[in-house]
Short mmCIF file of C-alpha atoms and ligand atoms in Angstrom, two decimals:
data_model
loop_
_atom_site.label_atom_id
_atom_site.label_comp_id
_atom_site.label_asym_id
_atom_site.label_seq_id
_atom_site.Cartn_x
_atom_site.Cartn_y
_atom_site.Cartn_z
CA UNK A 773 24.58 -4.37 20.12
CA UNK A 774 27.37 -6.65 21.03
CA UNK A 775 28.47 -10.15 18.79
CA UNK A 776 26.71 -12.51 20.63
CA UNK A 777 23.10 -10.65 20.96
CA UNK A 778 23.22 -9.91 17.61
CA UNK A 779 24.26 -13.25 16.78
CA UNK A 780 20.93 -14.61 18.87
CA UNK A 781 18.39 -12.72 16.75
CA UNK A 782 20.27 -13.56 13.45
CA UNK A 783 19.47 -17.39 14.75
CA UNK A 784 16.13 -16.42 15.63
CA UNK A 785 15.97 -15.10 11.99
CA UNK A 786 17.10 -17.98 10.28
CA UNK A 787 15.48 -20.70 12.22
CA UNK A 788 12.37 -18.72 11.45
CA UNK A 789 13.63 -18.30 7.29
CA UNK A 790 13.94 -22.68 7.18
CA UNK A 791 17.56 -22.52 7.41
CA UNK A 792 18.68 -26.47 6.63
CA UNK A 793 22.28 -28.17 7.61
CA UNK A 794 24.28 -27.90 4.24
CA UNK A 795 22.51 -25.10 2.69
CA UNK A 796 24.04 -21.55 0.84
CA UNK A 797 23.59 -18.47 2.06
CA UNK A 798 25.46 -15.81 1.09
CA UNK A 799 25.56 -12.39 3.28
CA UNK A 800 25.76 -9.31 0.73
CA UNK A 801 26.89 -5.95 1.94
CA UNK A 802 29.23 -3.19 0.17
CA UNK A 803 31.90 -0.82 1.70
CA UNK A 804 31.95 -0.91 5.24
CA UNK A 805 28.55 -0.92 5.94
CA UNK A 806 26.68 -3.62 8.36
CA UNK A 807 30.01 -5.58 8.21
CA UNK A 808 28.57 -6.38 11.84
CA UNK A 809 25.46 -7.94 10.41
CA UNK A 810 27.64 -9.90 8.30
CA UNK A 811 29.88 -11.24 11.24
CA UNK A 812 26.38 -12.31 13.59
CA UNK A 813 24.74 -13.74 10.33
CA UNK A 814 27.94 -15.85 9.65
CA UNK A 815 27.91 -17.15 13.03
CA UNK A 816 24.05 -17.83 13.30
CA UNK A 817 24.16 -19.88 9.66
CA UNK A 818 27.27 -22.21 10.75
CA UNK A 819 25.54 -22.74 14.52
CA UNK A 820 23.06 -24.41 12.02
CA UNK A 821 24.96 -25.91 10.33
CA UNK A 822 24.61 -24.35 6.81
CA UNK A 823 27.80 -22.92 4.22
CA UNK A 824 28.10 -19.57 4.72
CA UNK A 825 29.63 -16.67 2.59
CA UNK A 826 30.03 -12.96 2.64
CA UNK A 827 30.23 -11.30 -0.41
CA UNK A 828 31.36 -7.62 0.16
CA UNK A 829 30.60 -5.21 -2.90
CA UNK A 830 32.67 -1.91 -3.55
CA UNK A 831 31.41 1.58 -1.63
CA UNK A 832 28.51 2.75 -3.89
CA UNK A 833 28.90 6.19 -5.26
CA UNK A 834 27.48 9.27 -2.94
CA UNK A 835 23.52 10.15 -4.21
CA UNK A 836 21.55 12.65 -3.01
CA UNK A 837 18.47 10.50 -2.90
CA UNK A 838 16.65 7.77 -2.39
CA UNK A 839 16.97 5.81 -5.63
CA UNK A 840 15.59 3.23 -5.52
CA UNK A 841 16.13 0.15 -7.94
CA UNK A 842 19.80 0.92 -8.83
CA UNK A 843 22.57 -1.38 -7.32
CA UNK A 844 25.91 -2.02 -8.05
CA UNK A 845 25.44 -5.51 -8.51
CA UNK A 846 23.96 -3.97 -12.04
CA UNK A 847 27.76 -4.04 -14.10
CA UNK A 848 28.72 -7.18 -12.05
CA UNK A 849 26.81 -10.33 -14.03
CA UNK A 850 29.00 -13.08 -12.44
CA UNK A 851 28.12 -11.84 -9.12
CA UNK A 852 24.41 -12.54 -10.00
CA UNK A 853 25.17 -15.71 -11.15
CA UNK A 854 26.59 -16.62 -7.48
CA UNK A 855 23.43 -14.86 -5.93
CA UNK A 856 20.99 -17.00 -8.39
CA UNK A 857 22.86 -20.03 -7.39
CA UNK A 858 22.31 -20.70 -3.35
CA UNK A 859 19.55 -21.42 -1.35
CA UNK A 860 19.13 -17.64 0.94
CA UNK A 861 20.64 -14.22 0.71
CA UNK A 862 20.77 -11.99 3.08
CA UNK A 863 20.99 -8.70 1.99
CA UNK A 864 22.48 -5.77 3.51
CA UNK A 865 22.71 -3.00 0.92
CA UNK A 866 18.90 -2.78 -0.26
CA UNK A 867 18.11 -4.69 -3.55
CA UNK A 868 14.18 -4.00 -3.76
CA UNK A 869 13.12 -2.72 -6.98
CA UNK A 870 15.92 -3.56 -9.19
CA UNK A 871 16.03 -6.25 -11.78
CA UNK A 872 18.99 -7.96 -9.93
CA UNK A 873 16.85 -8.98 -7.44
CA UNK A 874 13.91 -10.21 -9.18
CA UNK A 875 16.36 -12.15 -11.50
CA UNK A 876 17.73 -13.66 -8.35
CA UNK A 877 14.03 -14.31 -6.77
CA UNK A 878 13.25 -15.95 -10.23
CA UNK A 879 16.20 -18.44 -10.18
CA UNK A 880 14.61 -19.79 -6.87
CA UNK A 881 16.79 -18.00 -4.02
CA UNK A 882 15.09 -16.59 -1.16
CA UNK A 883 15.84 -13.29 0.13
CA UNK A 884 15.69 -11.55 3.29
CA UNK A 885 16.48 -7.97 3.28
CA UNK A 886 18.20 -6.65 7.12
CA UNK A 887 19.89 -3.07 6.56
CA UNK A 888 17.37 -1.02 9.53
CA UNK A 889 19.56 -0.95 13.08
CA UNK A 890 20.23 -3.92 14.87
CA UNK A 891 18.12 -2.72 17.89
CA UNK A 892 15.17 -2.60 15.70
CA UNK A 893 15.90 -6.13 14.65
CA UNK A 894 15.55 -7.29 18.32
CA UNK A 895 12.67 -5.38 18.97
CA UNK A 896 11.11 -6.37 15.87
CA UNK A 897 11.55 -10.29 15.86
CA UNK A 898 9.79 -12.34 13.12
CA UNK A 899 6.61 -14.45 15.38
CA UNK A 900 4.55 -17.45 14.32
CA UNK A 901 1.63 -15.01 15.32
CA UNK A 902 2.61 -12.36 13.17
CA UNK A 903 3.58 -14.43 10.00
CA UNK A 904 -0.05 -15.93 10.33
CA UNK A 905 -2.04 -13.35 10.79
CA UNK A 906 -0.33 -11.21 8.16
CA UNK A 907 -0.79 -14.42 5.90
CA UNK A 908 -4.58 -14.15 6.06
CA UNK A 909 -4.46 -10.38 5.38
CA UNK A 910 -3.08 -11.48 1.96
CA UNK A 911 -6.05 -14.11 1.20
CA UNK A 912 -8.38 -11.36 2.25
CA UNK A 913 -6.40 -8.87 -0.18
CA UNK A 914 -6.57 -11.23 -3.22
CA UNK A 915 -10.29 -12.22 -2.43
CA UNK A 916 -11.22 -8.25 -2.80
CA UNK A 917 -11.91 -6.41 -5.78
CA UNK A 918 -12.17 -3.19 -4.38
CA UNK A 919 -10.39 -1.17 -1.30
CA UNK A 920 -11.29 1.65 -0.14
CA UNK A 921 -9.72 4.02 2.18
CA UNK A 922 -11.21 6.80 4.41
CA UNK A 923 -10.57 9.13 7.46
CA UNK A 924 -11.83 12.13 9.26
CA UNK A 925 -9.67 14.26 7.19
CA UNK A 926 -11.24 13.78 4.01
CA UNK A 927 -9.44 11.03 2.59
CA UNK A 928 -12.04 8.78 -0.08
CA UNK A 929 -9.86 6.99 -2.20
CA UNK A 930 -10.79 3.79 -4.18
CA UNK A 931 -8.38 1.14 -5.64
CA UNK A 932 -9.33 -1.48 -7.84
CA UNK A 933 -7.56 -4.73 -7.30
CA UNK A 934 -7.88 -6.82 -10.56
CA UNK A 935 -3.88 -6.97 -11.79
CA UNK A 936 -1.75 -7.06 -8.48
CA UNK A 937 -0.94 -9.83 -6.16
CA UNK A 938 -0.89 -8.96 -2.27
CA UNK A 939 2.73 -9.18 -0.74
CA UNK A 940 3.02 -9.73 2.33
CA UNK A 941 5.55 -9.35 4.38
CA UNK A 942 5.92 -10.67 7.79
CA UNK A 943 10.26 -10.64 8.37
CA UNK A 944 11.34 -13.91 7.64
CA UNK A 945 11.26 -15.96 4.57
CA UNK A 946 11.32 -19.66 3.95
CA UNK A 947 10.22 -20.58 0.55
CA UNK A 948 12.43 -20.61 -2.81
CA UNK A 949 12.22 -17.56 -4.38
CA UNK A 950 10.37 -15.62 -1.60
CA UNK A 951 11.25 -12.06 -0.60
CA UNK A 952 11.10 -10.51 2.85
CA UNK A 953 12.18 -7.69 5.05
CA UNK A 954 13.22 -7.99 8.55
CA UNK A 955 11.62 -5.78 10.57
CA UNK A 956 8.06 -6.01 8.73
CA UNK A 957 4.74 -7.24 9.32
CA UNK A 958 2.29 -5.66 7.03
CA UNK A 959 0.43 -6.52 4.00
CA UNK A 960 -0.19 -4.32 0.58
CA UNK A 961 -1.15 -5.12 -3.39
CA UNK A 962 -1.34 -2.07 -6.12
CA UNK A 963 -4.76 -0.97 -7.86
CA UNK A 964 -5.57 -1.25 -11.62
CA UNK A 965 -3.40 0.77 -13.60
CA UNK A 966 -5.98 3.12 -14.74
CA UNK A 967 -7.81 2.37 -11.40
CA UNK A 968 -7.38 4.42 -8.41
CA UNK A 969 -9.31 7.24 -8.16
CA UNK A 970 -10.17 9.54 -5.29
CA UNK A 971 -8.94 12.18 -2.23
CA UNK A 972 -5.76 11.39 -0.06
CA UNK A 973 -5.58 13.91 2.88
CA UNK A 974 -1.72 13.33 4.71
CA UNK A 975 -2.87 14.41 7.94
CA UNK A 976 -0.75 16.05 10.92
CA UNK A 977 1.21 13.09 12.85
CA UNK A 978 1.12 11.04 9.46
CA UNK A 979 4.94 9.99 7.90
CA UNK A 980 6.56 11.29 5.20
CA UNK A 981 8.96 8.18 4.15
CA UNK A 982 11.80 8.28 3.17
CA UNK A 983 12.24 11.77 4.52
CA UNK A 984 11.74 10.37 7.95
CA UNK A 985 9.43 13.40 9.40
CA UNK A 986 5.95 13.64 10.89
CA UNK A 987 3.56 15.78 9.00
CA UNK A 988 2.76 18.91 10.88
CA UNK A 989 0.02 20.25 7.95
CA UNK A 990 -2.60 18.41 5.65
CA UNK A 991 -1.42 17.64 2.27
CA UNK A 992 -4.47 16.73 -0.07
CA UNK A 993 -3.58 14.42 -2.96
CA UNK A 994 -5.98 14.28 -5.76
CA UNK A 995 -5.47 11.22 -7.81
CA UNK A 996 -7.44 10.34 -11.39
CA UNK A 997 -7.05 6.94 -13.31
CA UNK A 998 -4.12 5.75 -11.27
CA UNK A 999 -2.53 9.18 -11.38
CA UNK A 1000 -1.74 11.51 -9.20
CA UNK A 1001 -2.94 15.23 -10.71
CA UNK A 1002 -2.72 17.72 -8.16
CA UNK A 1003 -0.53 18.02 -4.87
CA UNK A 1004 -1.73 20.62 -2.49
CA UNK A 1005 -1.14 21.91 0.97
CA UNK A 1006 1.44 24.06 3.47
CA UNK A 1007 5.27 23.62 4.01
CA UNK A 1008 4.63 19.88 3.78
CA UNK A 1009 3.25 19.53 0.54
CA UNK A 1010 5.91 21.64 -0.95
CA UNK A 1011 8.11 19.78 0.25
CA UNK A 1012 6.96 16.79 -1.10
CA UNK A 1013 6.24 18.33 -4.45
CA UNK A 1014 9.84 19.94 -4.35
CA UNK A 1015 11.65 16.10 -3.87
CA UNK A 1016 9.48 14.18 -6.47
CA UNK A 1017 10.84 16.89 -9.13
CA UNK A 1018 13.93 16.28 -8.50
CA UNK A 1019 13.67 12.87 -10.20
CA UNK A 1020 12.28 15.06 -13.08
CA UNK A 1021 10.26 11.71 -14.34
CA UNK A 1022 6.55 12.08 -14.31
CA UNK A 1023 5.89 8.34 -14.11
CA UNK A 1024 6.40 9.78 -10.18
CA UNK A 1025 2.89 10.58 -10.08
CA UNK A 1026 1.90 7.00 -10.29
CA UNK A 1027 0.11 5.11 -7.29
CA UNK A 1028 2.62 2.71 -5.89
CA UNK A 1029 1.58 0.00 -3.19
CA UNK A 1030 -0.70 0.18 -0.76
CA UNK A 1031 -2.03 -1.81 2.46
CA UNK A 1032 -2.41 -1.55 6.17
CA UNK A 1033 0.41 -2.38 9.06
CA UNK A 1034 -0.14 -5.04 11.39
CA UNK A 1035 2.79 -5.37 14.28
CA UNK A 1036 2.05 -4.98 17.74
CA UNK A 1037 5.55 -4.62 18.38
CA UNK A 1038 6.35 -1.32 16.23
CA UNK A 1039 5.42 2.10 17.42
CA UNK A 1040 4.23 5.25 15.61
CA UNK A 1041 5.76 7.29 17.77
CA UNK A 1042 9.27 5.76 17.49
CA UNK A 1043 10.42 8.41 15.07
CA UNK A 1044 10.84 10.93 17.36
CA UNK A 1045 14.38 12.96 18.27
CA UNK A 1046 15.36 10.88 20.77
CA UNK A 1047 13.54 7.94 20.16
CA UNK A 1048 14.51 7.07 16.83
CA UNK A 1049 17.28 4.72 15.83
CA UNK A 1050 18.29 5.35 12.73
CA UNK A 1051 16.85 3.59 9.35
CA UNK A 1052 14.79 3.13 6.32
CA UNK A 1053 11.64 3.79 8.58
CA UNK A 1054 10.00 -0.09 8.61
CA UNK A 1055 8.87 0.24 11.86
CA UNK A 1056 6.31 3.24 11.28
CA UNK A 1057 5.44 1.15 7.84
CA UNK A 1058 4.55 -1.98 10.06
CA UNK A 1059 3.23 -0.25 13.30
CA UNK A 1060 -0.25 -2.08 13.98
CA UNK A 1061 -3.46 -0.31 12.02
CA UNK A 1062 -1.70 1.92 10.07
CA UNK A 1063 -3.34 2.23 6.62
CA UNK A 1064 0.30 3.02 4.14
CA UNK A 1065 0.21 4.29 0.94
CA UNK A 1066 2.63 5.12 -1.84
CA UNK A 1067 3.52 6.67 -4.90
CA UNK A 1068 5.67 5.92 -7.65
CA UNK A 1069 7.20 2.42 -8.94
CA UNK A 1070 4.46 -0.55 -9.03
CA UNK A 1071 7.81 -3.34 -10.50
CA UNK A 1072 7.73 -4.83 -7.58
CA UNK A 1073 3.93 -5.72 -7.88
CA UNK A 1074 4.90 -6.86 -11.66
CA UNK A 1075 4.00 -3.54 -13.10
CA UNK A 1076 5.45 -1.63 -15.58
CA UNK A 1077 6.37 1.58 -13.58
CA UNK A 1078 9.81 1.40 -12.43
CA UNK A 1079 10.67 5.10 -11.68
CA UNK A 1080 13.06 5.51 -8.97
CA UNK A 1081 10.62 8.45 -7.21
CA UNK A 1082 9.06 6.60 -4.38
CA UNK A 1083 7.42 7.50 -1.44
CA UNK A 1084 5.60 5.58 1.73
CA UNK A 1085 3.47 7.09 3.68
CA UNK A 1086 2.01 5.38 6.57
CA UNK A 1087 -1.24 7.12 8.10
CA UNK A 1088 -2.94 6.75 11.23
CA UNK A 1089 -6.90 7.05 12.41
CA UNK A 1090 -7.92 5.80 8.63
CA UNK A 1091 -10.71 3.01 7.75
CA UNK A 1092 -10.24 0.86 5.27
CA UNK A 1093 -12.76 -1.56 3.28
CA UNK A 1094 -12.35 -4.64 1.11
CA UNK A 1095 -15.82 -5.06 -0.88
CA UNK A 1096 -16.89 -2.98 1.76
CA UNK A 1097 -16.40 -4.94 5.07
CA UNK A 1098 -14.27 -2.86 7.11
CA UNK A 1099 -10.96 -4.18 8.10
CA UNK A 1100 -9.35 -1.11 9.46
CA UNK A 1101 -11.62 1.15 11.62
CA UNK A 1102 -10.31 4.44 12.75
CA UNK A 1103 -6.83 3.01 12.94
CA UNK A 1104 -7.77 -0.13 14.69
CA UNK A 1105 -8.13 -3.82 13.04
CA UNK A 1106 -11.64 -4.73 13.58
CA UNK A 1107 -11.59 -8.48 11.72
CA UNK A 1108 -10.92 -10.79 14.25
CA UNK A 1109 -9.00 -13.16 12.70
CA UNK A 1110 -6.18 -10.74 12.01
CA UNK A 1111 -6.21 -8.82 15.10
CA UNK A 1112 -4.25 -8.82 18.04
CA UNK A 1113 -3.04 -7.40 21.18
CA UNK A 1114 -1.10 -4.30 21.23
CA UNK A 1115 1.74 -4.76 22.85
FE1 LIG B 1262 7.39 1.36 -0.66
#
């Protein structure tokens, strides 16, 4: 995408975040990654008017995995201090889950994550009708007690809601404090500790985040007290069982978020060769009626599991319940005030 698109959905984005004449944002990226974002961001923020800054970290070191949580903002306390201290970051190097970034939520900056590819962004735009909507998913998820989740495959699986908050997310972000991820539009919470309980079945055409790949066989999760106790399928499920031990940190096994997708605009079938751009995988976490759950780390939600072992996996043709009233039906939304028009 050249400078001046991208800098006409980064303007999009911060009109959409509250972005004042006179306010601080600061772009954060490291190495020489998304020094493009930085450059259209810069130029949205002073069209409005606001002080902008760029604050370029080091290269990270090379892992092999997805861990998340661990930035290298960590050994770098001053540069915390600078994040705590204006009104919006944008982040391009993936904060979520580390204590950086809730310190930095906590001193009353907003942030707005933006590291998927800029063609995504465009196609993905924050909308009045999807921050809305998405907003009354969350009253709806903190009303419930219970959520259940079920499909043709033999998923059951019951989460109690009495500790978590629901997050939403919706891609743009304009209150202190406030997180948000750009592309999004989805809504989750975490059950009770000790209170999930049930059958997940990953079914064939079902994601396998953040390994990026379509499941081609049924992996059956059995999960007990908010645990996950046996893993069990084909190629698939070894697979999965064969990544989680590589963190070698049981507190894997946990049940992480979970929720249902709600944008029009995203596509389950995006992630095929060909089709797929590149990225963290928000769109098939956001594509409209997907019913996502997760395992691992439940920090974000304020819990005490902060493993770095996480995976999100978005599943199609599932129901799901709150206090028993359906919300999701076979993969569709069926409450009216949250629905909309596929695109
Ligand atoms: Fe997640």
């Amino acid at each position: 995408m050249d400078h001046a698109s991208f800098t006409e959905i980064c303007l999009h984005q911060l009109k959409m975040s509250g972005v004042q004449k006179d306010e601080r944002l600061i772009v954060l990226t490291q190495g020489n990654e998304r020094l493009d974002y930085a450059d259209a961001f810069m130029a949205a923020g002073m069209r409005l008017g606001a002080n902008m800054y760029h604050m370029r970290l080091p290269a990270p070191p090379v892992v092999g995995s997805w861990a998340v949580g661990q930035t290298g903002l960590a050994a770098m306390p001053e540069a915390v201090e600078a994040l705590k201290n204006c009104d919006m970051l944008i982040d391009c190097i993936f904060l979520l889950f580390s204590p950086e970034q809730f310190a930095i939520q906590a001193a009353g900056t907003r942030i707005l994550t933006a590291v998927e590819p800029p063609e995504l962004l465009a196609r993905m735009l924050p909308t009045q009708e999807i921050r809305e909507k998405v907003t009354i998913a969350g009253t709806m998820v903190d009303a419930a007690k219970v959520m259940r989740i079920t499909s043709p495959h033999g998923t059951d699986v019951t989460y109690k809601l009495n500790t978590y908050p629901a997050v939403t997310e919706y891609a743009c972000t304009d209150e202190p404090g406030r997180w948000d991820h750009w592309p999004s539009g989805f809504v989750f919470t975490g059950g009770d500790d000790d209170g999930v309980d049930g059958t997940i079945v990953v079914a064939p055409g079902d994601i396998l985040l953040p390994q990026n790949i379509y499941v081609r066989d049924p992996i059956t999760y059995t999960i007990e007290k908010g645990w996950i106790t046996d893993i069990r399928g084909g190629l698939d499920a070894e697979l999965v069982k064969s990544y989680m031990a590589d963190f070698n940190d049981p507190r894997g096994m946990g049940m992480s978020h979970v929720g249902w997708g709600m944008n029009p605009n995203a596509k389950w079938h995006n992630m095929l060769p060909g089709a797929f751009p590149g990225g963290m995988g928000m769109e098939p976490r956001a594509y409209y009626g997907n019913v996502m759950f997760s395992t691992g780390p439940n920090n974000e939600l304020g819990g005490p599991n902060d493993t770095a072992c996480h995976l999100d996996i978005p599943m199609r043709g599932c129901s799901l319940f709150l206090d028993d009233e359906p919300v999701v039906i076979d993969g569709d939304i069926v409450v009216k005030d949250i629905a909309m028009e596929r695109a």
